[in-house]
Amino acid sequence: MSELNSTNEDLFDDSQDIDNEHYAIDINEEEEPEAMQNGDIAKAVQENTKILKEVLLELKKLKSMLKKEFTVENSKCKMEYTCYLKEMFILNPFMTRDTVGEEVKLKIKQLLVQELGEANGINMAKMISFGLKKFSDWRGDVRAKLLKTKHNKGLPLDDLHQQLWKQYVQFNEEERHPNSGSMRMTLLMRAYAYRHELFGQLGSKTNKEMNNFWRSFEVYYNRCIRDEREDKWSYWKDRDVKRVTNYTATLHDE
């Protein structure tokens, strides 16, 4: 019996030794991966911190860019755009928001891409609004120059032409040519003013044609342009010369 007990105790001792060895091995095996895991975490935290700093730096740059909102007045393309608008104005001063042509929009896109790298809708709208404001101001200026005095009835057409448009165009031989687009615009503007007796009426609140000058003149201008008579420009030039001559004669009589 004692031998049996001794045997059992030995077996128990052996099992304890085995368990201790097993646990010892398990503990050692767990410690090494844990040390490696902590190292990996530290490395990952370091990398994530670096990435976060880079993201924050990019956000800071983006915020700075957003603060510098695009304005036409402060843009590099303002001068080129204004010169382009003047060229368009002398040939077609009637442009409104509803009649902005594709050619103008294309030019705006080119200028925006050149300056900003892209042409989004917001900046396109800003450029268009800038152009429309310029056209409105310039129309007021040209109307005032044409109608401020009755003596514009007697100016030679070339002199009147320069008086109206010298702010908007460089007068070379092409622009001075009687058949240039701007010269024809001047010819028809004076013919329209004669027809409705608008000279010297600037500021009149009772003259309907004066108050709606550009809208009414656009209708008249388009009707003249659509006129299919081959000699129409010669006809209007001859009438203009006669009007100038008659007005000058009345001044001498006085």
PDB file of C-alpha atoms in Angstrom:
ATOM      1  CA  MET A   1       0.000   0.000   0.000  1.00  0.00           C
ATOM      2  CA  SER A   2       2.814   2.308   0.897  1.00  0.00           C
ATOM      3  CA  GLU A   3       4.498   1.463  -2.377  1.00  0.00           C
ATOM      4  CA  LEU A   4       1.315   2.346  -4.250  1.00  0.00           C
ATOM      5  CA  ASN A   5       1.135   5.635  -2.461  1.00  0.00           C
ATOM      6  CA  SER A   6       4.737   6.284  -3.220  1.00  0.00           C
ATOM      7  CA  THR A   7       4.163   5.520  -6.848  1.00  0.00           C
ATOM      8  CA  ASN A   8       1.185   7.858  -7.008  1.00  0.00           C
ATOM      9  CA  GLU A   9       3.162  10.615  -5.340  1.00  0.00           C
ATOM     10  CA  ASP A  10       5.942  10.160  -7.875  1.00  0.00           C
ATOM     11  CA  LEU A  11       3.459  10.302 -10.698  1.00  0.00           C
ATOM     12  CA  PHE A  12       1.899  13.416  -9.185  1.00  0.00           C
ATOM     13  CA  ASP A  13       5.305  14.977  -8.844  1.00  0.00           C
ATOM     14  CA  ASP A  14       6.081  14.096 -12.420  1.00  0.00           C
ATOM     15  CA  SER A  15       2.822  15.642 -13.609  1.00  0.00           C
ATOM     16  CA  GLN A  16       3.619  18.789 -11.651  1.00  0.00           C
ATOM     17  CA  ASP A  17       7.018  18.941 -13.278  1.00  0.00           C
ATOM     18  CA  ILE A  18       5.473  18.539 -16.692  1.00  0.00           C
ATOM     19  CA  ASP A  19       2.894  21.226 -15.983  1.00  0.00           C
ATOM     20  CA  ASN A  20       5.554  23.573 -14.679  1.00  0.00           C
ATOM     21  CA  GLU A  21       7.661  23.016 -17.742  1.00  0.00           C
ATOM     22  CA  HIS A  22       4.629  23.518 -19.934  1.00  0.00           C
ATOM     23  CA  TYR A  23       3.674  26.745 -18.236  1.00  0.00           C
ATOM     24  CA  ALA A  24       7.250  27.894 -18.271  1.00  0.00           C
ATOM     25  CA  ILE A  25       7.373  27.385 -22.004  1.00  0.00           C
ATOM     26  CA  ASP A  26       3.997  29.113 -22.469  1.00  0.00           C
ATOM     27  CA  ILE A  27       5.107  32.117 -20.469  1.00  0.00           C
ATOM     28  CA  ASN A  28       8.338  32.437 -22.389  1.00  0.00           C
ATOM     29  CA  GLU A  29       6.528  32.092 -25.725  1.00  0.00           C
ATOM     30  CA  GLU A  30       3.981  34.782 -24.783  1.00  0.00           C
ATOM     31  CA  GLU A  31       6.568  37.286 -23.560  1.00  0.00           C
ATOM     32  CA  GLU A  32       8.486  37.420 -26.840  1.00  0.00           C
ATOM     33  CA  PRO A  33       5.458  38.112 -29.110  1.00  0.00           C
ATOM     34  CA  GLU A  34       4.247  40.730 -26.600  1.00  0.00           C
ATOM     35  CA  ALA A  35       7.565  42.562 -26.815  1.00  0.00           C
ATOM     36  CA  MET A  36       7.378  42.444 -30.628  1.00  0.00           C
ATOM     37  CA  GLN A  37       3.779  43.668 -30.601  1.00  0.00           C
ATOM     38  CA  ASN A  38       4.644  46.671 -28.467  1.00  0.00           C
ATOM     39  CA  GLY A  39       7.422  47.550 -30.874  1.00  0.00           C
ATOM     40  CA  ASP A  40       5.071  47.308 -33.835  1.00  0.00           C
ATOM     41  CA  ILE A  41       2.528  49.552 -32.113  1.00  0.00           C
ATOM     42  CA  ALA A  42       5.152  52.171 -31.391  1.00  0.00           C
ATOM     43  CA  LYS A  43       6.300  52.066 -34.973  1.00  0.00           C
ATOM     44  CA  ALA A  44       2.704  52.323 -36.263  1.00  0.00           C
ATOM     45  CA  VAL A  45       2.007  55.271 -33.951  1.00  0.00           C
ATOM     46  CA  GLN A  46       5.102  57.012 -35.244  1.00  0.00           C
ATOM     47  CA  GLU A  47       4.112  56.449 -38.868  1.00  0.00           C
ATOM     48  CA  ASN A  48       0.517  57.559 -38.240  1.00  0.00           C
ATOM     49  CA  THR A  49       1.741  60.677 -36.480  1.00  0.00           C
ATOM     50  CA  LYS A  50       3.882  61.515 -39.490  1.00  0.00           C
ATOM     51  CA  ILE A  51       0.942  60.983 -41.864  1.00  0.00           C
ATOM     52  CA  LEU A  52      -1.340  63.086 -39.651  1.00  0.00           C
ATOM     53  CA  LYS A  53       1.162  65.945 -39.672  1.00  0.00           C
ATOM     54  CA  GLU A  54       1.332  65.806 -43.467  1.00  0.00           C
ATOM     55  CA  VAL A  55      -2.479  65.831 -43.712  1.00  0.00           C
ATOM     56  CA  LEU A  56      -2.713  68.782 -41.338  1.00  0.00           C
ATOM     57  CA  LEU A  57      -0.116  70.647 -43.368  1.00  0.00           C
ATOM     58  CA  GLU A  58      -2.080  70.066 -46.592  1.00  0.00           C
ATOM     59  CA  LEU A  59      -5.297  71.203 -44.904  1.00  0.00           C
ATOM     60  CA  LYS A  60      -3.530  74.340 -43.743  1.00  0.00           C
ATOM     61  CA  LYS A  61      -2.388  75.040 -47.303  1.00  0.00           C
ATOM     62  CA  LEU A  62      -5.900  74.409 -48.626  1.00  0.00           C
ATOM     63  CA  LYS A  63      -7.388  76.730 -46.027  1.00  0.00           C
ATOM     64  CA  SER A  64      -4.905  79.402 -47.024  1.00  0.00           C
ATOM     65  CA  MET A  65      -5.849  78.970 -50.703  1.00  0.00           C
ATOM     66  CA  LEU A  66      -9.561  79.215 -49.908  1.00  0.00           C
ATOM     67  CA  LYS A  67      -8.985  82.453 -48.046  1.00  0.00           C
ATOM     68  CA  LYS A  68      -7.474  83.937 -51.203  1.00  0.00           C
ATOM     69  CA  GLU A  69     -10.796  84.053 -53.041  1.00  0.00           C
ATOM     70  CA  PHE A  70     -10.545  84.858 -56.737  1.00  0.00           C
ATOM     71  CA  THR A  71     -11.630  88.355 -57.715  1.00  0.00           C
ATOM     72  CA  VAL A  72     -11.369  89.846 -61.177  1.00  0.00           C
ATOM     73  CA  GLU A  73     -10.189  93.188 -59.804  1.00  0.00           C
ATOM     74  CA  ASN A  74      -7.144  91.610 -58.153  1.00  0.00           C
ATOM     75  CA  SER A  75      -6.434  89.046 -60.853  1.00  0.00           C
ATOM     76  CA  LYS A  76      -3.501  88.937 -63.218  1.00  0.00           C
ATOM     77  CA  CYS A  77      -5.843  88.494 -66.166  1.00  0.00           C
ATOM     78  CA  LYS A  78      -7.841  91.682 -65.513  1.00  0.00           C
ATOM     79  CA  MET A  79      -5.918  93.815 -68.006  1.00  0.00           C
ATOM     80  CA  GLU A  80      -6.025  91.246 -70.809  1.00  0.00           C
ATOM     81  CA  TYR A  81      -9.716  90.590 -70.161  1.00  0.00           C
ATOM     82  CA  THR A  82     -10.560  94.297 -70.160  1.00  0.00           C
ATOM     83  CA  CYS A  83      -8.737  94.840 -73.456  1.00  0.00           C
ATOM     84  CA  TYR A  84     -10.643  91.935 -74.956  1.00  0.00           C
ATOM     85  CA  LEU A  85     -13.958  93.370 -73.701  1.00  0.00           C
ATOM     86  CA  LYS A  86     -13.180  96.723 -75.311  1.00  0.00           C
ATOM     87  CA  GLU A  87     -12.591  95.021 -78.655  1.00  0.00           C
ATOM     88  CA  MET A  88     -15.930  93.267 -78.322  1.00  0.00           C
ATOM     89  CA  PHE A  89     -17.738  96.386 -77.122  1.00  0.00           C
ATOM     90  CA  ILE A  90     -16.928  98.527 -80.130  1.00  0.00           C
ATOM     91  CA  LEU A  91     -18.428  95.903 -82.443  1.00  0.00           C
ATOM     92  CA  ASN A  92     -21.310  94.723 -80.264  1.00  0.00           C
ATOM     93  CA  PRO A  93     -22.117  97.059 -77.369  1.00  0.00           C
ATOM     94  CA  PHE A  94     -25.484  95.388 -76.732  1.00  0.00           C
ATOM     95  CA  MET A  95     -24.264  92.376 -74.727  1.00  0.00           C
ATOM     96  CA  THR A  96     -26.425  91.458 -71.720  1.00  0.00           C
ATOM     97  CA  ARG A  97     -26.519  88.453 -69.409  1.00  0.00           C
ATOM     98  CA  ASP A  98     -28.909  86.688 -71.790  1.00  0.00           C
ATOM     99  CA  THR A  99     -26.749  87.327 -74.838  1.00  0.00           C
ATOM    100  CA  VAL A 100     -23.240  86.457 -73.661  1.00  0.00           C
ATOM    101  CA  GLY A 101     -21.834  84.558 -76.636  1.00  0.00           C
ATOM    102  CA  GLU A 102     -19.821  81.341 -76.704  1.00  0.00           C
ATOM    103  CA  GLU A 103     -16.785  83.248 -77.954  1.00  0.00           C
ATOM    104  CA  VAL A 104     -16.772  85.377 -74.795  1.00  0.00           C
ATOM    105  CA  LYS A 105     -17.245  82.320 -72.569  1.00  0.00           C
ATOM    106  CA  LEU A 106     -14.378  80.533 -74.300  1.00  0.00           C
ATOM    107  CA  LYS A 107     -12.092  83.513 -73.763  1.00  0.00           C
ATOM    108  CA  ILE A 108     -13.052  83.621 -70.085  1.00  0.00           C
ATOM    109  CA  LYS A 109     -12.274  79.916 -69.686  1.00  0.00           C
ATOM    110  CA  GLN A 110      -8.873  80.374 -71.297  1.00  0.00           C
ATOM    111  CA  LEU A 111      -8.007  83.255 -68.965  1.00  0.00           C
ATOM    112  CA  LEU A 112      -9.150  81.376 -65.846  1.00  0.00           C
ATOM    113  CA  VAL A 113      -7.246  78.215 -66.745  1.00  0.00           C
ATOM    114  CA  GLN A 114      -4.193  80.324 -67.464  1.00  0.00           C
ATOM    115  CA  GLU A 115      -4.375  81.947 -64.034  1.00  0.00           C
ATOM    116  CA  LEU A 116      -5.943  79.305 -61.758  1.00  0.00           C
ATOM    117  CA  GLY A 117      -5.475  76.036 -63.589  1.00  0.00           C
ATOM    118  CA  GLU A 118      -9.226  75.544 -63.916  1.00  0.00           C
ATOM    119  CA  ALA A 119     -12.423  77.397 -64.783  1.00  0.00           C
ATOM    120  CA  ASN A 120     -15.213  76.575 -62.342  1.00  0.00           C
ATOM    121  CA  GLY A 121     -18.739  77.921 -62.525  1.00  0.00           C
ATOM    122  CA  ILE A 122     -18.351  80.420 -59.690  1.00  0.00           C
ATOM    123  CA  ASN A 123     -15.355  82.159 -61.243  1.00  0.00           C
ATOM    124  CA  MET A 124     -16.930  82.040 -64.691  1.00  0.00           C
ATOM    125  CA  ALA A 125     -19.925  83.899 -63.254  1.00  0.00           C
ATOM    126  CA  LYS A 126     -17.630  86.475 -61.647  1.00  0.00           C
ATOM    127  CA  MET A 127     -15.886  87.145 -64.946  1.00  0.00           C
ATOM    128  CA  ILE A 128     -19.188  87.448 -66.805  1.00  0.00           C
ATOM    129  CA  SER A 129     -20.592  89.849 -64.195  1.00  0.00           C
ATOM    130  CA  PHE A 130     -17.432  91.949 -64.420  1.00  0.00           C
ATOM    131  CA  GLY A 131     -17.785  92.136 -68.212  1.00  0.00           C
ATOM    132  CA  LEU A 132     -21.477  93.033 -68.087  1.00  0.00           C
ATOM    133  CA  LYS A 133     -20.779  95.826 -65.591  1.00  0.00           C
ATOM    134  CA  LYS A 134     -18.090  97.199 -67.899  1.00  0.00           C
ATOM    135  CA  PHE A 135     -20.446  97.114 -70.872  1.00  0.00           C
ATOM    136  CA  SER A 136     -23.152  98.906 -68.918  1.00  0.00           C
ATOM    137  CA  ASP A 137     -20.748 101.651 -67.824  1.00  0.00           C
ATOM    138  CA  TRP A 138     -19.311 102.014 -71.312  1.00  0.00           C
ATOM    139  CA  ARG A 139     -22.752 102.255 -72.911  1.00  0.00           C
ATOM    140  CA  GLY A 140     -23.567 105.112 -70.572  1.00  0.00           C
ATOM    141  CA  ASP A 141     -20.299 106.808 -71.469  1.00  0.00           C
ATOM    142  CA  VAL A 142     -20.794 106.518 -75.250  1.00  0.00           C
ATOM    143  CA  ARG A 143     -24.409 107.687 -75.076  1.00  0.00           C
ATOM    144  CA  ALA A 144     -23.344 110.739 -73.074  1.00  0.00           C
ATOM    145  CA  LYS A 145     -20.588 111.608 -75.541  1.00  0.00           C
ATOM    146  CA  LEU A 146     -22.961 111.315 -78.497  1.00  0.00           C
ATOM    147  CA  LEU A 147     -25.952 113.189 -77.135  1.00  0.00           C
ATOM    148  CA  LYS A 148     -24.556 115.748 -74.712  1.00  0.00           C
ATOM    149  CA  THR A 149     -24.507 118.544 -77.288  1.00  0.00           C
ATOM    150  CA  LYS A 150     -26.275 119.491 -80.507  1.00  0.00           C
ATOM    151  CA  HIS A 151     -22.946 120.310 -82.083  1.00  0.00           C
ATOM    152  CA  ASN A 152     -22.311 116.605 -82.612  1.00  0.00           C
ATOM    153  CA  LYS A 153     -24.728 116.942 -85.519  1.00  0.00           C
ATOM    154  CA  GLY A 154     -22.101 118.884 -87.428  1.00  0.00           C
ATOM    155  CA  LEU A 155     -18.948 116.925 -86.618  1.00  0.00           C
ATOM    156  CA  PRO A 156     -17.312 115.091 -89.522  1.00  0.00           C
ATOM    157  CA  LEU A 157     -18.038 111.392 -89.110  1.00  0.00           C
ATOM    158  CA  ASP A 158     -14.389 110.521 -88.526  1.00  0.00           C
ATOM    159  CA  ASP A 159     -14.116 113.095 -85.714  1.00  0.00           C
ATOM    160  CA  LEU A 160     -17.302 111.856 -84.073  1.00  0.00           C
ATOM    161  CA  HIS A 161     -16.057 108.295 -84.426  1.00  0.00           C
ATOM    162  CA  GLN A 162     -12.857 109.077 -82.528  1.00  0.00           C
ATOM    163  CA  GLN A 163     -14.728 111.056 -79.894  1.00  0.00           C
ATOM    164  CA  LEU A 164     -16.998 108.108 -79.129  1.00  0.00           C
ATOM    165  CA  TRP A 165     -14.565 105.219 -79.283  1.00  0.00           C
ATOM    166  CA  LYS A 166     -11.004 106.453 -78.658  1.00  0.00           C
ATOM    167  CA  GLN A 167     -11.159 105.117 -75.099  1.00  0.00           C
ATOM    168  CA  TYR A 168     -11.874 101.617 -76.368  1.00  0.00           C
ATOM    169  CA  VAL A 169      -9.797 101.104 -79.498  1.00  0.00           C
ATOM    170  CA  GLN A 170      -6.460 102.003 -81.045  1.00  0.00           C
ATOM    171  CA  PHE A 171      -7.295 104.030 -84.145  1.00  0.00           C
ATOM    172  CA  ASN A 172      -5.281 102.605 -87.015  1.00  0.00           C
ATOM    173  CA  GLU A 173      -6.061 102.835 -90.701  1.00  0.00           C
ATOM    174  CA  GLU A 174      -8.311  99.799 -90.494  1.00  0.00           C
ATOM    175  CA  GLU A 175     -10.501 101.356 -87.803  1.00  0.00           C
ATOM    176  CA  ARG A 176     -10.660 104.642 -89.700  1.00  0.00           C
ATOM    177  CA  HIS A 177     -11.869 102.898 -92.837  1.00  0.00           C
ATOM    178  CA  PRO A 178     -15.441 103.934 -93.717  1.00  0.00           C
ATOM    179  CA  ASN A 179     -16.493 100.287 -93.909  1.00  0.00           C
ATOM    180  CA  SER A 180     -15.058  99.184 -90.574  1.00  0.00           C
ATOM    181  CA  GLY A 181     -17.553  97.767 -88.098  1.00  0.00           C
ATOM    182  CA  SER A 182     -16.987 100.531 -85.563  1.00  0.00           C
ATOM    183  CA  MET A 183     -17.360 103.287 -88.187  1.00  0.00           C
ATOM    184  CA  ARG A 184     -20.654 101.803 -89.312  1.00  0.00           C
ATOM    185  CA  MET A 185     -21.774 101.686 -85.672  1.00  0.00           C
ATOM    186  CA  THR A 186     -21.028 105.410 -85.392  1.00  0.00           C
ATOM    187  CA  LEU A 187     -22.870 106.153 -88.635  1.00  0.00           C
ATOM    188  CA  LEU A 188     -26.013 104.349 -87.484  1.00  0.00           C
ATOM    189  CA  MET A 189     -25.896 105.832 -83.985  1.00  0.00           C
ATOM    190  CA  ARG A 190     -25.927 109.352 -85.390  1.00  0.00           C
ATOM    191  CA  ALA A 191     -28.684 108.449 -87.885  1.00  0.00           C
ATOM    192  CA  TYR A 192     -30.787 107.071 -85.024  1.00  0.00           C
ATOM    193  CA  ALA A 193     -30.166 110.170 -82.875  1.00  0.00           C
ATOM    194  CA  TYR A 194     -31.173 112.413 -85.794  1.00  0.00           C
ATOM    195  CA  ARG A 195     -34.364 110.461 -86.391  1.00  0.00           C
ATOM    196  CA  HIS A 196     -35.513 110.826 -82.784  1.00  0.00           C
ATOM    197  CA  GLU A 197     -34.073 114.329 -82.198  1.00  0.00           C
ATOM    198  CA  LEU A 198     -31.941 113.198 -79.272  1.00  0.00           C
ATOM    199  CA  PHE A 199     -28.997 115.578 -79.611  1.00  0.00           C
ATOM    200  CA  GLY A 200     -28.784 117.868 -76.585  1.00  0.00           C
ATOM    201  CA  GLN A 201     -31.502 115.889 -74.795  1.00  0.00           C
ATOM    202  CA  LEU A 202     -29.202 114.052 -72.416  1.00  0.00           C
ATOM    203  CA  GLY A 203     -30.841 113.807 -69.008  1.00  0.00           C
ATOM    204  CA  SER A 204     -34.351 114.292 -70.345  1.00  0.00           C
ATOM    205  CA  LYS A 205     -36.897 112.304 -68.355  1.00  0.00           C
ATOM    206  CA  THR A 206     -39.735 112.821 -70.811  1.00  0.00           C
ATOM    207  CA  ASN A 207     -38.062 111.497 -73.956  1.00  0.00           C
ATOM    208  CA  LYS A 208     -38.926 107.808 -74.166  1.00  0.00           C
ATOM    209  CA  GLU A 209     -36.267 107.086 -76.770  1.00  0.00           C
ATOM    210  CA  MET A 210     -33.640 108.691 -74.561  1.00  0.00           C
ATOM    211  CA  ASN A 211     -34.583 106.594 -71.556  1.00  0.00           C
ATOM    212  CA  ASN A 212     -34.460 103.385 -73.603  1.00  0.00           C
ATOM    213  CA  PHE A 213     -31.688 104.504 -75.916  1.00  0.00           C
ATOM    214  CA  TRP A 214     -29.634 101.327 -76.192  1.00  0.00           C
ATOM    215  CA  ARG A 215     -32.546  98.930 -76.319  1.00  0.00           C
ATOM    216  CA  SER A 216     -34.287 100.962 -79.038  1.00  0.00           C
ATOM    217  CA  PHE A 217     -31.070 101.579 -80.927  1.00  0.00           C
ATOM    218  CA  GLU A 218     -30.301  97.844 -80.950  1.00  0.00           C
ATOM    219  CA  VAL A 219     -33.623  97.209 -82.725  1.00  0.00           C
ATOM    220  CA  TYR A 220     -32.828  99.936 -85.259  1.00  0.00           C
ATOM    221  CA  TYR A 221     -29.258  98.681 -85.742  1.00  0.00           C
ATOM    222  CA  ASN A 222     -30.319  95.079 -86.364  1.00  0.00           C
ATOM    223  CA  ARG A 223     -32.945  96.201 -88.857  1.00  0.00           C
ATOM    224  CA  CYS A 224     -30.302  98.171 -90.765  1.00  0.00           C
ATOM    225  CA  ILE A 225     -27.858  95.257 -90.723  1.00  0.00           C
ATOM    226  CA  ARG A 226     -30.520  92.927 -92.119  1.00  0.00           C
ATOM    227  CA  ASP A 227     -31.280  95.385 -94.932  1.00  0.00           C
ATOM    228  CA  GLU A 228     -30.349  93.519 -98.127  1.00  0.00           C
ATOM    229  CA  ARG A 229     -29.802  96.544-100.358  1.00  0.00           C
ATOM    230  CA  GLU A 230     -26.316  96.438-101.807  1.00  0.00           C
ATOM    231  CA  ASP A 231     -25.872 100.213-101.643  1.00  0.00           C
ATOM    232  CA  LYS A 232     -27.216 100.680 -98.119  1.00  0.00           C
ATOM    233  CA  TRP A 233     -23.924 101.906 -96.602  1.00  0.00           C
ATOM    234  CA  SER A 234     -23.365 104.398 -99.407  1.00  0.00           C
ATOM    235  CA  TYR A 235     -26.928 105.610 -98.917  1.00  0.00           C
ATOM    236  CA  TRP A 236     -26.518 106.191 -95.175  1.00  0.00           C
ATOM    237  CA  LYS A 237     -23.116 107.857 -95.641  1.00  0.00           C
ATOM    238  CA  ASP A 238     -24.549 110.250 -98.213  1.00  0.00           C
ATOM    239  CA  ARG A 239     -27.417 111.123 -95.877  1.00  0.00           C
ATOM    240  CA  ASP A 240     -24.955 111.715 -93.030  1.00  0.00           C
ATOM    241  CA  VAL A 241     -22.866 114.083 -95.149  1.00  0.00           C
ATOM    242  CA  LYS A 242     -25.985 116.032 -96.135  1.00  0.00           C
ATOM    243  CA  ARG A 243     -27.096 116.352 -92.520  1.00  0.00           C
ATOM    244  CA  VAL A 244     -23.671 117.617 -91.463  1.00  0.00           C
ATOM    245  CA  THR A 245     -23.657 120.130 -94.326  1.00  0.00           C
ATOM    246  CA  ASN A 246     -27.140 121.382 -93.501  1.00  0.00           C
ATOM    247  CA  TYR A 247     -26.376 121.742 -89.809  1.00  0.00           C
ATOM    248  CA  THR A 248     -23.159 123.622 -90.517  1.00  0.00           C
ATOM    249  CA  ALA A 249     -25.055 125.947 -92.877  1.00  0.00           C
ATOM    250  CA  THR A 250     -27.596 126.783 -90.153  1.00  0.00           C
ATOM    251  CA  LEU A 251     -24.742 127.757 -87.817  1.00  0.00           C
ATOM    252  CA  HIS A 252     -23.361 130.159 -90.403  1.00  0.00           C
ATOM    253  CA  ASP A 253     -26.796 131.670 -90.914  1.00  0.00           C
ATOM    254  CA  GLU A 254     -27.044 132.362 -87.223  1.00  0.00           C
TER     255      GLU A 254
END
